[in-house]
């Protein structure tokens, strides 16, 4: 099995438990986590570990699951009526449509909280786990993803400058992708300085990911995207700011910068990043 299949298999065999007499909470807890998706962040984390020290791969699976849980909770909350009010996610009804808003809020809360329990229980040294948990919290919380989401929601219908738009998405999207890169480096046993260098490259990778998402919203269809498209009309997106051609040009410039930066690293690390770009971000 390749890395993606190994991770999917791990998710399948580690469904979350919440035994009670609630008629569907446990089912809802796993509903979006088991719905597929790219698992881009998990692939990045596990790919780095595999490239650097494959002996730590099994221990890294739990940390990748924790990261995926945090990402999934953010999508569940992002789809709520108070935010994007989206009916579709990963090709199926969004969680509040499948169940109800209260369940979606609470499932998101549970995924976010339980992620740290799973991270703390990973089969890794305590030193590595503490470093990883700090990285997860810093990039998911008020100085990372949540800050970006707050800016995104507050400035809807208020156009931002390019530097402000980049700040927004370096946090909302870039932070967790960069964290995945850094987490893989930490688990793989790379020095802190090198892990931080990979983090900075990961931020650019996050911007590429977001620009591609904006392009898909402008040009794609709901069936292939697995979520509503054409929904960014009032949002601060790279397509709205730069135009479609400008967004594509900027994305390619960032791809070239990331490709150039990765040329300084081991071939296995370089190939990991370039293959993920080719598979998911070259559309």
Coordinates of C-alpha atoms in Angstrom, one line a residue:
X1 CA 0.0 0.0 0.0
X2 CA 1.1 3.5 -0.6
X3 CA 1.1 6.2 2.1
X4 CA -2.4 7.4 1.3
X5 CA -3.8 3.9 1.4
X6 CA -2.0 3.1 4.7
X7 CA -3.5 6.2 6.2
X8 CA -7.0 5.4 5.0
X9 CA -6.6 1.9 6.4
X10 CA -5.5 3.4 9.7
X11 CA -8.5 5.7 9.9
X12 CA -10.8 2.8 9.0
X13 CA -9.5 0.6 11.9
X14 CA -9.4 3.4 14.4
X15 CA -12.9 4.8 14.3
X16 CA -13.7 7.2 17.2
X17 CA -15.8 5.8 20.1
X18 CA -18.4 7.7 22.1
X19 CA -20.6 4.9 23.6
X20 CA -23.8 6.2 25.1
X21 CA -27.6 6.1 24.5
X22 CA -27.4 9.0 22.1
X23 CA -29.0 7.7 18.9
X24 CA -26.3 8.9 16.5
X25 CA -23.5 11.0 18.1
X26 CA -20.9 8.3 17.6
X27 CA -21.9 7.9 14.0
X28 CA -21.7 11.6 13.5
X29 CA -18.3 11.8 15.1
X30 CA -16.9 9.6 12.3
X31 CA -19.2 10.8 9.5
X32 CA -16.9 13.4 7.9
X33 CA -13.6 11.9 9.2
X34 CA -14.4 8.7 7.2
X35 CA -15.7 10.6 4.1
X36 CA -12.5 10.6 2.2
X37 CA -10.9 13.7 0.9
X38 CA -7.3 14.3 -0.2
X39 CA -5.7 13.8 3.2
X40 CA -3.1 16.2 1.8
X41 CA -1.8 17.2 5.3
X42 CA -1.6 13.6 6.5
X43 CA 0.2 12.5 3.3
X44 CA 2.7 15.4 3.8
X45 CA 3.4 14.5 7.4
X46 CA 3.7 10.7 6.7
X47 CA 5.7 11.3 3.6
X48 CA 8.4 13.2 5.4
X49 CA 8.6 10.6 8.1
X50 CA 8.8 7.8 5.5
X51 CA 11.6 9.7 3.7
X52 CA 13.6 10.5 6.8
X53 CA 13.2 7.5 9.1
X54 CA 10.6 4.9 8.1
X55 CA 11.0 3.1 11.4
X56 CA 8.9 5.9 13.0
X57 CA 6.1 5.6 10.4
X58 CA 3.7 3.5 12.6
X59 CA 4.0 6.0 15.5
X60 CA 3.4 8.9 13.1
X61 CA 0.1 7.5 11.9
X62 CA -1.6 8.6 15.2
X63 CA -0.2 12.1 14.8
X64 CA -1.4 12.2 11.2
X65 CA -4.9 11.2 12.4
X66 CA -4.8 14.0 15.0
X67 CA -3.9 16.5 12.4
X68 CA -6.7 15.2 10.1
X69 CA -9.2 15.5 13.0
X70 CA -8.3 19.1 13.5
X71 CA -8.6 19.8 9.8
X72 CA -11.9 18.0 9.6
X73 CA -13.4 19.9 12.6
X74 CA -12.5 23.1 10.9
X75 CA -14.4 22.1 7.8
X76 CA -17.4 21.0 9.8
X77 CA -17.6 24.4 11.5
X78 CA -16.7 26.3 8.3
X79 CA -19.8 24.7 6.7
X80 CA -22.2 25.9 9.4
X81 CA -24.9 28.5 8.6
X82 CA -23.0 31.1 10.7
X83 CA -20.0 30.8 8.4
X84 CA -20.2 29.5 4.8
X85 CA -23.6 27.8 5.1
X86 CA -22.5 25.0 2.8
X87 CA -24.7 22.0 2.0
X88 CA -22.0 19.6 0.6
X89 CA -18.6 18.5 1.8
X90 CA -16.4 15.7 0.4
X91 CA -19.2 14.6 -1.9
X92 CA -21.8 14.1 0.8
X93 CA -24.2 16.3 2.8
X94 CA -22.3 18.5 5.2
X95 CA -22.6 17.4 8.8
X96 CA -25.2 19.9 9.9
X97 CA -27.4 18.9 6.9
X98 CA -27.0 15.2 7.6
X99 CA -27.8 15.6 11.3
X100 CA -28.4 19.1 12.8
X101 CA -26.4 22.3 13.7
X102 CA -26.0 21.3 17.4
X103 CA -24.5 18.0 16.4
X104 CA -22.2 19.6 13.9
X105 CA -20.9 22.1 16.5
X106 CA -20.4 19.4 19.2
X107 CA -18.7 17.0 16.8
X108 CA -16.3 19.7 15.7
X109 CA -15.6 20.5 19.4
X110 CA -15.0 16.8 20.1
X111 CA -12.7 16.3 17.1
X112 CA -10.6 19.3 18.1
X113 CA -10.3 18.1 21.7
X114 CA -9.9 14.4 21.0
X115 CA -7.1 15.1 18.5
X116 CA -4.9 16.1 21.3
X117 CA -5.7 13.0 23.3
X118 CA -4.7 10.9 20.3
X119 CA -1.6 12.9 19.7
X120 CA -0.6 12.5 23.4
X121 CA -1.2 8.7 23.1
X122 CA 0.9 8.2 20.0
X123 CA 3.7 5.6 20.1
X124 CA 6.5 8.2 20.1
X125 CA 8.8 9.5 22.8
X126 CA 7.4 12.1 25.2
X127 CA 9.8 14.7 23.9
X128 CA 8.6 14.3 20.3
X129 CA 5.0 14.3 21.4
X130 CA 5.3 17.5 23.4
X131 CA 6.9 19.2 20.4
X132 CA 4.2 17.9 18.1
X133 CA 1.4 19.0 20.4
X134 CA 2.8 22.5 20.7
X135 CA 3.1 22.6 16.9
X136 CA -0.5 21.5 16.4
X137 CA -1.9 23.9 19.0
X138 CA 0.1 26.9 17.7
X139 CA -0.9 26.4 14.1
X140 CA -4.5 25.4 14.7
X141 CA -5.4 28.0 17.3
X142 CA -5.6 31.7 17.8
X143 CA -2.2 32.4 16.1
X144 CA -2.9 30.1 13.2
X145 CA -5.9 28.6 11.4
X146 CA -8.6 30.1 13.7
X147 CA -7.1 33.6 13.3
X148 CA -7.2 33.2 9.5
X149 CA -10.9 32.1 9.7
X150 CA -11.8 35.0 11.9
X151 CA -10.2 37.4 9.4
X152 CA -11.9 35.6 6.5
X153 CA -15.4 35.9 8.1
X154 CA -15.0 39.5 9.3
X155 CA -13.8 40.9 6.0
X156 CA -16.3 39.2 3.8
X157 CA -17.7 41.8 1.4
X158 CA -14.7 44.0 2.3
X159 CA -11.9 43.7 -0.3
X160 CA -8.4 43.1 1.1
X161 CA -5.1 44.1 -0.4
X162 CA -2.9 41.3 -1.6
X163 CA -0.6 41.4 1.4
X164 CA -3.7 41.1 3.7
X165 CA -5.1 38.3 1.6
X166 CA -1.8 36.4 1.9
X167 CA -1.8 37.0 5.7
X168 CA -5.3 35.6 5.8
X169 CA -4.5 32.4 3.9
X170 CA -1.1 31.8 5.4
X171 CA -3.0 31.4 8.6
X172 CA -6.3 29.9 7.6
X173 CA -4.9 27.3 5.1
X174 CA -1.2 27.6 5.2
X175 CA -0.7 27.1 8.9
X176 CA -1.9 23.4 9.1
X177 CA -0.1 22.5 5.9
X178 CA 3.1 24.0 7.1
X179 CA 2.5 22.3 10.5
X180 CA 2.2 18.9 8.7
X181 CA 5.6 19.5 7.1
X182 CA 7.2 20.4 10.4
X183 CA 5.5 17.6 12.3
X184 CA 6.9 15.1 9.9
X185 CA 10.4 16.6 10.4
X186 CA 10.0 16.5 14.2
X187 CA 8.8 12.9 14.2
X188 CA 11.5 11.9 11.7
X189 CA 14.2 13.3 14.1
X190 CA 15.4 16.2 12.0
X191 CA 17.1 19.2 13.7
X192 CA 14.9 22.1 14.8
X193 CA 16.5 24.4 12.4
X194 CA 15.7 22.1 9.4
X195 CA 12.2 21.5 10.7
X196 CA 11.6 25.3 10.7
X197 CA 13.0 25.7 7.2
X198 CA 10.5 23.0 6.0
X199 CA 7.8 24.9 7.9
X200 CA 8.5 28.0 5.9
X201 CA 8.3 26.1 2.6
X202 CA 5.1 24.6 3.9
X203 CA 3.5 28.0 4.2
X204 CA 4.1 28.6 0.5
X205 CA 2.7 25.2 -0.2
X206 CA -0.4 26.3 1.7
X207 CA -0.8 29.4 -0.4
X208 CA -0.5 27.2 -3.6
X209 CA -3.2 24.9 -2.1
X210 CA -5.5 27.9 -1.4
X211 CA -5.0 29.5 -4.8
X212 CA -5.9 26.1 -6.5
X213 CA -9.0 25.9 -4.3
X214 CA -10.0 29.4 -5.4
X215 CA -9.5 28.5 -9.0
X216 CA -11.6 25.3 -8.6
X217 CA -14.4 27.5 -7.0
X218 CA -14.3 29.7 -10.1
X219 CA -14.0 27.1 -12.8
X220 CA -14.9 23.7 -11.4
X221 CA -18.1 21.8 -10.9
X222 CA -19.7 20.5 -7.7
X223 CA -19.5 16.8 -8.6
X224 CA -15.7 16.8 -9.1
X225 CA -15.0 19.3 -6.3
X226 CA -17.2 17.4 -3.8
X227 CA -18.4 20.7 -2.4
X228 CA -20.3 23.8 -3.6
X229 CA -18.5 25.9 -6.2
X230 CA -19.1 29.5 -7.3
X231 CA -19.4 30.4 -3.6
X232 CA -16.6 32.9 -3.4
X233 CA -18.3 35.8 -4.9
X234 CA -18.3 37.9 -1.7
X235 CA -15.1 36.4 -0.3
X236 CA -11.5 37.5 -0.5
X237 CA -10.1 35.1 -2.9
X238 CA -7.0 35.2 -5.2
X239 CA -9.2 34.9 -8.3
X240 CA -11.4 37.8 -7.2
X241 CA -8.3 39.9 -6.4
X242 CA -6.0 38.9 -9.3
X243 CA -8.4 37.5 -11.9
X244 CA -8.2 33.9 -13.1
X245 CA -5.1 34.4 -15.3
X246 CA -3.4 36.4 -12.5
X247 CA -4.2 33.7 -9.9
X248 CA -2.8 31.0 -12.1
X249 CA 0.3 33.0 -12.8
X250 CA 0.9 33.6 -9.1
X251 CA 0.3 30.0 -8.3
X252 CA 2.9 28.9 -10.8
X253 CA 5.4 31.4 -9.4
X254 CA 4.9 29.9 -6.0
X255 CA 5.3 26.4 -7.4
X256 CA 8.6 27.4 -9.0
X257 CA 9.8 28.9 -5.7
X258 CA 8.8 25.7 -3.7
X259 CA 10.4 23.5 -6.4
X260 CA 13.6 25.5 -6.2
X261 CA 13.7 25.4 -2.4
X262 CA 13.2 21.7 -2.4
X263 CA 16.1 21.1 -4.7
X264 CA 18.4 21.7 -1.7
X265 CA 17.0 18.6 0.1
X266 CA 17.3 14.9 -0.2
X267 CA 15.7 13.5 -3.4
X268 CA 13.1 11.5 -1.4
X269 CA 11.8 14.7 0.3
X270 CA 12.0 16.7 -2.9
X271 CA 10.0 14.0 -4.8
X272 CA 7.4 13.8 -2.1
X273 CA 6.6 17.5 -2.4
X274 CA 6.8 17.7 -6.2
X275 CA 4.5 14.6 -6.5
X276 CA 1.9 16.1 -4.2
X277 CA 2.0 19.3 -6.2
X278 CA 1.6 17.4 -9.5
X279 CA -1.2 15.2 -8.1
X280 CA -3.3 17.9 -6.4
X281 CA -2.2 21.4 -7.3
X282 CA -1.4 21.5 -11.0
X283 CA -4.9 21.8 -12.2

